């Protein structure tokens, strides 16, 4: 298939690579020319504008930071007017559900099918092609998208109508932020009582405290050689992006007066951590918020 791929960052780059490796023809665009060059080396064709990337594509995929970027791309730069009605548009960015619904409804007015399909699984899942896609949109468009999504992911959930993918993803990330902070807190508590973090992690992971963070993304440096914590918290999922998702959870909660006290606490912790200079580190670096007093 001819695929236009826009947004080649931590997630978009490995997702695009997997599509190339599966034999699809990719035309790629990013605001950062180096990001485009990296994919050209992998066999993609460079697009010098977003409009060039989508021209005559069977599928358009975008992987951008936030709702304002997605609205800027599809609405303010009139990209939808350059997309054929036969093209399926998949936005995999994590954004607020209202922006996802707005862009999808503008696409629909032009006869274009559009899905929100945010992902879970992090950069490791993007590289391995094992992401979970959480999709919002019409069932026939979801069926059309499946063969493409299956190249980049192993689980594909249809959450409901447009925007529902974002709602489910934001609930998940609020839970992840809470779990990460709680896991870091428990590890540091044990370490300050003299325990080895690896031993404590093994015990909790095989006890009732076991969770995804302990299984795959331990925040304590050196416990998991492949985790961002063992690489000075570089790569992975930036604190500023987690903070964005916690802000989206809070917006959703306010809109229905839902009670999310743990989400609000996690947002506070991440916001303090970000303001202390950690905005560009991986979100597991929240560990350092608990450790900081040792050096002070
Ligand atoms: P990133 O900042 O590394 O990449 C975003 C890319 O989009 C950048 O290369 C940027 O130059 C490009 N971009 C921004 N506006 C653009 C525009 N108008 N046209 C073309 N390119 C544009 O971010 P990321 O970590 O890849 O995350 C992307 C999305 O995926 C976010 O919504 C994030 O919340 C979500 N996400 C990230 C992870 C993770 O582990 N990093 C996991 C799940 C979901």
Short mmCIF file of C-alpha atoms and ligand atoms in Angstrom, two decimals:
data_model
loop_
_atom_site.label_atom_id
_atom_site.label_comp_id
_atom_site.label_asym_id
_atom_site.label_seq_id
_atom_site.Cartn_x
_atom_site.Cartn_y
_atom_site.Cartn_z
CA UNK A 1 0.00 0.00 0.00
CA UNK A 2 1.02 3.65 -0.42
CA UNK A 3 1.19 5.16 3.04
CA UNK A 4 1.77 8.80 3.97
CA UNK A 5 3.33 8.93 7.46
CA UNK A 6 3.55 12.23 9.34
CA UNK A 7 5.40 12.62 12.68
CA UNK A 8 8.59 10.55 12.92
CA UNK A 9 9.58 10.95 16.59
CA UNK A 10 10.23 8.36 19.30
CA UNK A 11 7.13 6.41 18.27
CA UNK A 12 6.50 7.34 14.63
CA UNK A 13 10.00 6.40 13.46
CA UNK A 14 9.94 2.73 14.56
CA UNK A 15 6.28 2.36 13.52
CA UNK A 16 7.13 3.63 10.02
CA UNK A 17 10.15 1.29 9.86
CA UNK A 18 7.94 -1.72 10.57
CA UNK A 19 5.59 -0.71 7.73
CA UNK A 20 8.56 -0.43 5.33
CA UNK A 21 9.87 -3.82 6.46
CA UNK A 22 6.43 -5.31 5.75
CA UNK A 23 6.71 -4.13 2.12
CA UNK A 24 4.58 -0.97 2.15
CA UNK A 25 5.64 2.13 0.20
CA UNK A 26 6.05 5.04 2.61
CA UNK A 27 6.18 8.78 1.94
CA UNK A 28 7.26 10.41 5.19
CA UNK A 29 7.15 13.93 6.61
CA UNK A 30 8.29 15.57 9.85
CA UNK A 31 9.06 19.18 10.78
CA UNK A 32 12.59 17.95 11.65
CA UNK A 33 14.50 17.10 8.41
CA UNK A 34 16.85 14.68 10.24
CA UNK A 35 13.86 12.56 11.24
CA UNK A 36 12.89 12.30 7.56
CA UNK A 37 16.48 11.43 6.53
CA UNK A 38 16.57 8.54 9.02
CA UNK A 39 13.52 6.94 7.37
CA UNK A 40 14.81 7.60 3.85
CA UNK A 41 17.84 5.47 4.78
CA UNK A 42 15.36 2.71 5.65
CA UNK A 43 13.73 2.92 2.20
CA UNK A 44 11.04 5.61 2.56
CA UNK A 45 10.49 8.45 0.12
CA UNK A 46 10.95 11.96 1.59
CA UNK A 47 8.03 14.37 1.43
CA UNK A 48 8.97 18.04 1.76
CA UNK A 49 5.50 19.02 2.96
CA UNK A 50 2.64 17.22 4.67
CA UNK A 51 0.58 17.78 1.50
CA UNK A 52 3.17 15.83 -0.54
CA UNK A 53 3.06 12.98 2.00
CA UNK A 54 -0.69 12.43 1.64
CA UNK A 55 -1.03 12.84 -2.13
CA UNK A 56 -2.70 9.71 -3.58
CA UNK A 57 -1.94 7.69 -0.42
CA UNK A 58 -4.15 4.68 0.38
CA UNK A 59 -3.61 5.32 4.08
CA UNK A 60 -2.41 8.39 6.01
CA UNK A 61 -0.99 7.89 9.51
CA UNK A 62 -0.05 10.69 11.90
CA UNK A 63 1.89 10.41 15.17
CA UNK A 64 2.15 13.89 16.66
CA UNK A 65 2.60 15.19 20.22
CA UNK A 66 -0.77 16.77 21.12
CA UNK A 67 -4.21 17.96 19.97
CA UNK A 68 -3.00 21.37 18.83
CA UNK A 69 -0.52 19.73 16.43
CA UNK A 70 -3.21 17.42 15.03
CA UNK A 71 -5.68 20.32 14.49
CA UNK A 72 -2.92 22.46 13.00
CA UNK A 73 -1.99 19.68 10.58
CA UNK A 74 -5.39 18.53 9.36
CA UNK A 75 -7.52 21.69 9.76
CA UNK A 76 -5.42 24.87 9.85
CA UNK A 77 -3.05 23.75 7.08
CA UNK A 78 -6.06 22.42 5.10
CA UNK A 79 -4.49 18.98 4.76
CA UNK A 80 -7.91 17.31 4.63
CA UNK A 81 -8.54 19.13 1.33
CA UNK A 82 -5.53 17.32 -0.20
CA UNK A 83 -6.69 13.83 0.85
CA UNK A 84 -8.71 11.59 -1.51
CA UNK A 85 -12.08 10.27 -0.33
CA UNK A 86 -10.79 6.71 -0.81
CA UNK A 87 -7.95 7.32 1.67
CA UNK A 88 -8.21 6.04 5.24
CA UNK A 89 -6.79 8.47 7.82
CA UNK A 90 -5.45 7.10 11.13
CA UNK A 91 -4.30 9.48 13.83
CA UNK A 92 -2.29 7.57 16.44
CA UNK A 93 -1.33 10.58 18.56
CA UNK A 94 -2.66 10.71 22.12
CA UNK A 95 -4.87 13.82 22.14
CA UNK A 96 -8.01 15.16 23.82
CA UNK A 97 -11.18 13.37 22.66
CA UNK A 98 -12.85 16.65 21.56
CA UNK A 99 -10.05 17.44 19.10
CA UNK A 100 -10.21 13.85 17.79
CA UNK A 101 -13.99 14.15 17.25
CA UNK A 102 -13.64 17.57 15.61
CA UNK A 103 -10.99 16.47 13.09
CA UNK A 104 -12.90 13.22 12.33
CA UNK A 105 -16.14 15.14 11.72
CA UNK A 106 -14.34 17.58 9.39
CA UNK A 107 -12.91 14.56 7.54
CA UNK A 108 -16.39 13.00 7.32
CA UNK A 109 -17.83 16.22 5.82
CA UNK A 110 -15.32 15.73 2.99
CA UNK A 111 -16.23 12.03 2.63
CA UNK A 112 -12.98 10.83 4.25
CA UNK A 113 -12.90 7.99 6.81
CA UNK A 114 -10.87 8.81 9.90
CA UNK A 115 -9.98 6.90 13.06
CA UNK A 116 -8.36 7.88 16.33
CA UNK A 117 -5.97 5.03 17.14
CA UNK A 118 -3.71 5.98 20.06
CA UNK A 119 -1.25 3.32 21.17
CA UNK A 120 0.05 1.72 24.31
CA UNK A 121 3.30 -0.20 24.65
CA UNK A 122 5.94 2.52 24.54
CA UNK A 123 8.96 2.80 22.29
CA UNK A 124 9.90 -0.85 22.92
CA UNK A 125 6.46 -1.93 21.64
CA UNK A 126 6.79 0.40 18.64
CA UNK A 127 10.16 -1.15 17.74
CA UNK A 128 8.99 -4.73 18.23
CA UNK A 129 5.69 -4.18 16.40
CA UNK A 130 3.75 -5.24 19.49
CA UNK A 131 1.80 -2.05 20.24
CA UNK A 132 -1.77 -2.08 21.48
CA UNK A 133 -4.01 0.10 19.28
CA UNK A 134 -7.08 1.58 20.98
CA UNK A 135 -9.34 2.64 18.16
CA UNK A 136 -12.29 5.01 17.94
CA UNK A 137 -14.40 5.31 14.79
CA UNK A 138 -16.83 3.49 12.51
CA UNK A 139 -16.62 -0.33 12.37
CA UNK A 140 -16.01 -0.51 8.59
CA UNK A 141 -13.07 1.89 8.88
CA UNK A 142 -11.67 -0.18 11.77
CA UNK A 143 -11.86 -3.32 9.57
CA UNK A 144 -10.05 -1.47 6.75
CA UNK A 145 -7.34 -0.35 9.20
CA UNK A 146 -6.71 -3.75 10.80
CA UNK A 147 -4.19 -5.19 8.28
CA UNK A 148 -2.08 -2.04 8.58
CA UNK A 149 -2.35 -1.79 12.37
CA UNK A 150 -1.43 -5.48 12.70
CA UNK A 151 1.97 -4.70 11.15
CA UNK A 152 2.72 -2.28 14.01
CA UNK A 153 0.84 -3.91 16.85
CA UNK A 154 -0.46 -7.16 18.22
CA UNK A 155 -3.66 -6.07 20.01
CA UNK A 156 -6.32 -3.96 18.32
CA UNK A 157 -9.31 -2.84 20.38
CA UNK A 158 -12.33 -1.02 18.99
CA UNK A 159 -13.31 1.23 21.91
CA UNK A 160 -16.36 2.85 20.26
CA UNK A 161 -17.15 5.90 18.12
CA UNK A 162 -14.61 8.63 17.19
CA UNK A 163 -12.93 9.93 20.36
CA UNK A 164 -13.52 6.68 22.30
CA UNK A 165 -9.99 5.47 21.53
CA UNK A 166 -8.62 8.61 23.16
CA UNK A 167 -10.88 8.27 26.21
CA UNK A 168 -9.69 4.69 26.84
CA UNK A 169 -6.05 5.61 26.23
CA UNK A 170 -6.21 8.56 28.66
CA UNK A 171 -7.78 6.34 31.38
CA UNK A 172 -4.96 3.85 30.81
CA UNK A 173 -2.23 6.46 31.05
CA UNK A 174 -3.67 7.98 34.21
CA UNK A 175 -3.48 4.49 35.74
CA UNK A 176 0.08 4.03 34.42
CA UNK A 177 1.22 7.33 35.98
CA UNK A 178 -0.27 6.31 39.31
CA UNK A 179 1.30 2.82 39.09
CA UNK A 180 4.71 4.21 38.15
CA UNK A 181 4.74 6.71 41.01
CA UNK A 182 3.50 4.08 43.49
CA UNK A 183 6.08 1.54 42.34
CA UNK A 184 8.93 4.08 42.61
CA UNK A 185 7.72 5.05 46.09
CA UNK A 186 7.65 1.42 47.30
CA UNK A 187 11.08 0.63 45.80
CA UNK A 188 12.71 3.66 47.43
CA UNK A 189 11.07 2.90 50.77
CA UNK A 190 12.58 -0.61 50.71
CA UNK A 191 16.00 0.57 49.52
CA UNK A 192 16.17 3.12 52.35
CA UNK A 193 15.53 0.20 54.72
CA UNK A 194 18.59 -1.55 53.27
CA UNK A 195 17.00 -3.85 50.66
CA UNK A 196 18.51 -4.58 47.26
CA UNK A 197 16.18 -3.00 44.64
CA UNK A 198 16.46 -6.07 42.37
CA UNK A 199 15.50 -8.45 45.20
CA UNK A 200 12.61 -6.20 46.28
CA UNK A 201 11.39 -5.86 42.68
CA UNK A 202 11.40 -9.68 42.26
CA UNK A 203 9.48 -10.15 45.51
CA UNK A 204 6.81 -7.52 44.74
CA UNK A 205 6.48 -8.66 41.15
CA UNK A 206 5.61 -12.17 42.33
CA UNK A 207 3.37 -10.92 45.14
CA UNK A 208 0.15 -8.92 45.25
CA UNK A 209 2.00 -5.70 44.31
CA UNK A 210 3.02 -7.15 40.92
CA UNK A 211 2.26 -4.85 37.97
CA UNK A 212 3.29 -3.88 34.42
CA UNK A 213 5.88 -1.37 35.65
CA UNK A 214 7.67 -4.06 37.69
CA UNK A 215 7.39 -6.56 34.83
CA UNK A 216 8.58 -4.35 31.97
CA UNK A 217 9.64 -0.85 32.99
CA UNK A 218 11.37 -0.88 36.37
CA UNK A 219 12.18 2.75 37.34
CA UNK A 220 15.18 1.82 39.52
CA UNK A 221 18.51 2.21 37.61
CA UNK A 222 20.29 -1.07 36.94
CA UNK A 223 17.41 -3.43 37.74
CA UNK A 224 16.39 -3.88 34.08
CA UNK A 225 19.26 -3.36 31.65
CA UNK A 226 16.91 -2.50 28.76
CA UNK A 227 14.66 -0.06 30.65
CA UNK A 228 15.16 3.75 30.29
CA UNK A 229 16.09 3.84 34.03
CA UNK A 230 19.31 1.99 33.16
CA UNK A 231 20.11 4.55 30.43
CA UNK A 232 19.89 7.78 32.43
CA UNK A 233 16.16 7.90 31.63
CA UNK A 234 16.85 8.74 27.96
CA UNK A 235 14.42 7.69 25.18
CA UNK A 236 11.06 6.19 26.17
CA UNK A 237 8.05 8.35 27.09
CA UNK A 238 8.89 11.90 28.12
CA UNK A 239 7.67 13.37 31.44
CA UNK A 240 6.11 16.29 29.51
CA UNK A 241 4.00 13.84 27.46
CA UNK A 242 2.83 12.02 30.58
CA UNK A 243 1.98 15.38 32.11
CA UNK A 244 -0.02 16.21 28.99
CA UNK A 245 -1.98 12.94 29.37
CA UNK A 246 -2.64 13.61 33.07
CA UNK A 247 -3.93 17.06 32.08
CA UNK A 248 -6.24 15.38 29.53
CA UNK A 249 -7.51 13.03 32.27
CA UNK A 250 -8.22 16.02 34.49
CA UNK A 251 -10.07 17.82 31.65
CA UNK A 252 -12.19 14.70 31.09
CA UNK A 253 -12.90 14.41 34.83
CA UNK A 254 -13.97 18.06 35.04
CA UNK A 255 -16.32 17.70 32.07
CA UNK A 256 -18.39 15.05 33.93
CA UNK A 257 -17.45 15.93 37.55
CA UNK A 258 -15.78 12.51 37.83
CA UNK A 259 -13.66 12.00 40.94
CA UNK A 260 -9.98 11.35 40.13
CA UNK A 261 -8.02 12.18 43.32
CA UNK A 262 -5.19 9.73 42.53
CA UNK A 263 -4.90 11.12 38.99
CA UNK A 264 -4.72 14.66 40.39
CA UNK A 265 -2.00 13.61 42.85
CA UNK A 266 0.00 11.92 40.09
CA UNK A 267 -0.33 15.10 38.00
CA UNK A 268 1.04 17.16 40.90
CA UNK A 269 4.00 14.82 41.38
CA UNK A 270 4.85 14.82 37.66
CA UNK A 271 4.47 18.58 37.50
CA UNK A 272 6.94 19.13 40.39
CA UNK A 273 9.33 16.61 38.80
CA UNK A 274 9.07 18.29 35.39
CA UNK A 275 9.69 21.75 36.88
CA UNK A 276 12.87 20.41 38.49
CA UNK A 277 14.36 20.00 35.01
CA UNK A 278 13.10 16.51 34.11
CA UNK A 279 10.53 17.36 31.41
CA UNK A 280 12.52 15.65 28.63
CA UNK A 281 13.45 12.52 30.60
CA UNK A 282 11.53 9.25 30.47
CA UNK A 283 8.53 9.24 32.83
CA UNK A 284 10.05 6.48 35.00
CA UNK A 285 12.51 9.18 36.18
CA UNK A 286 9.78 10.08 38.73
CA UNK A 287 11.99 7.69 40.77
CA UNK A 288 14.37 10.65 41.22
CA UNK A 289 11.66 12.68 42.93
CA UNK A 290 11.77 10.10 45.72
CA UNK A 291 15.57 9.88 45.70
CA UNK A 292 16.40 13.56 45.44
CA UNK A 293 16.63 14.26 49.16
CA UNK A 294 19.54 11.82 49.45
CA UNK A 295 21.83 14.18 47.51
CA UNK A 296 20.51 17.33 49.15
P1 LIG B 1 7.93 12.92 19.72
O1 LIG B 1 7.91 14.33 20.21
O2 LIG B 1 9.18 12.10 19.87
O3 LIG B 1 7.53 12.89 18.16
C1 LIG B 1 6.59 13.75 17.59
C2 LIG B 1 7.09 14.14 16.21
O4 LIG B 1 6.07 14.91 15.56
C3 LIG B 1 8.35 15.03 16.26
O5 LIG B 1 9.36 14.44 15.46
C4 LIG B 1 7.87 16.36 15.70
O6 LIG B 1 8.86 17.04 14.95
C5 LIG B 1 6.72 15.92 14.81
N1 LIG B 1 5.74 16.96 14.51
C6 LIG B 1 5.10 17.81 15.35
N2 LIG B 1 4.22 18.58 14.68
C7 LIG B 1 4.32 18.22 13.38
C8 LIG B 1 3.68 18.64 12.19
N3 LIG B 1 2.76 19.61 12.18
N4 LIG B 1 4.02 18.05 11.02
C9 LIG B 1 4.95 17.06 11.00
N5 LIG B 1 5.60 16.61 12.10
C10 LIG B 1 5.28 17.19 13.26
O7 LIG B 1 6.69 12.20 20.44
P2 LIG B 1 6.45 10.61 20.60
O8 LIG B 1 7.10 10.15 21.85
O9 LIG B 1 6.74 9.94 19.30
O10 LIG B 1 4.86 10.62 20.87
C11 LIG B 1 3.92 10.83 19.82
C12 LIG B 1 2.54 10.58 20.38
O11 LIG B 1 2.46 9.24 20.86
C13 LIG B 1 2.18 11.49 21.57
O12 LIG B 1 0.84 11.88 21.48
C14 LIG B 1 2.43 10.60 22.77
O13 LIG B 1 1.61 10.98 23.88
C15 LIG B 1 2.05 9.24 22.21
N6 LIG B 1 2.70 8.10 22.86
C16 LIG B 1 4.03 8.09 23.13
C17 LIG B 1 4.61 6.97 23.74
C18 LIG B 1 6.09 6.92 24.08
O14 LIG B 1 6.50 5.99 24.79
N7 LIG B 1 6.91 7.84 23.58
C19 LIG B 1 3.81 5.87 24.07
C20 LIG B 1 2.46 5.87 23.73
C21 LIG B 1 1.92 7.01 23.12
#
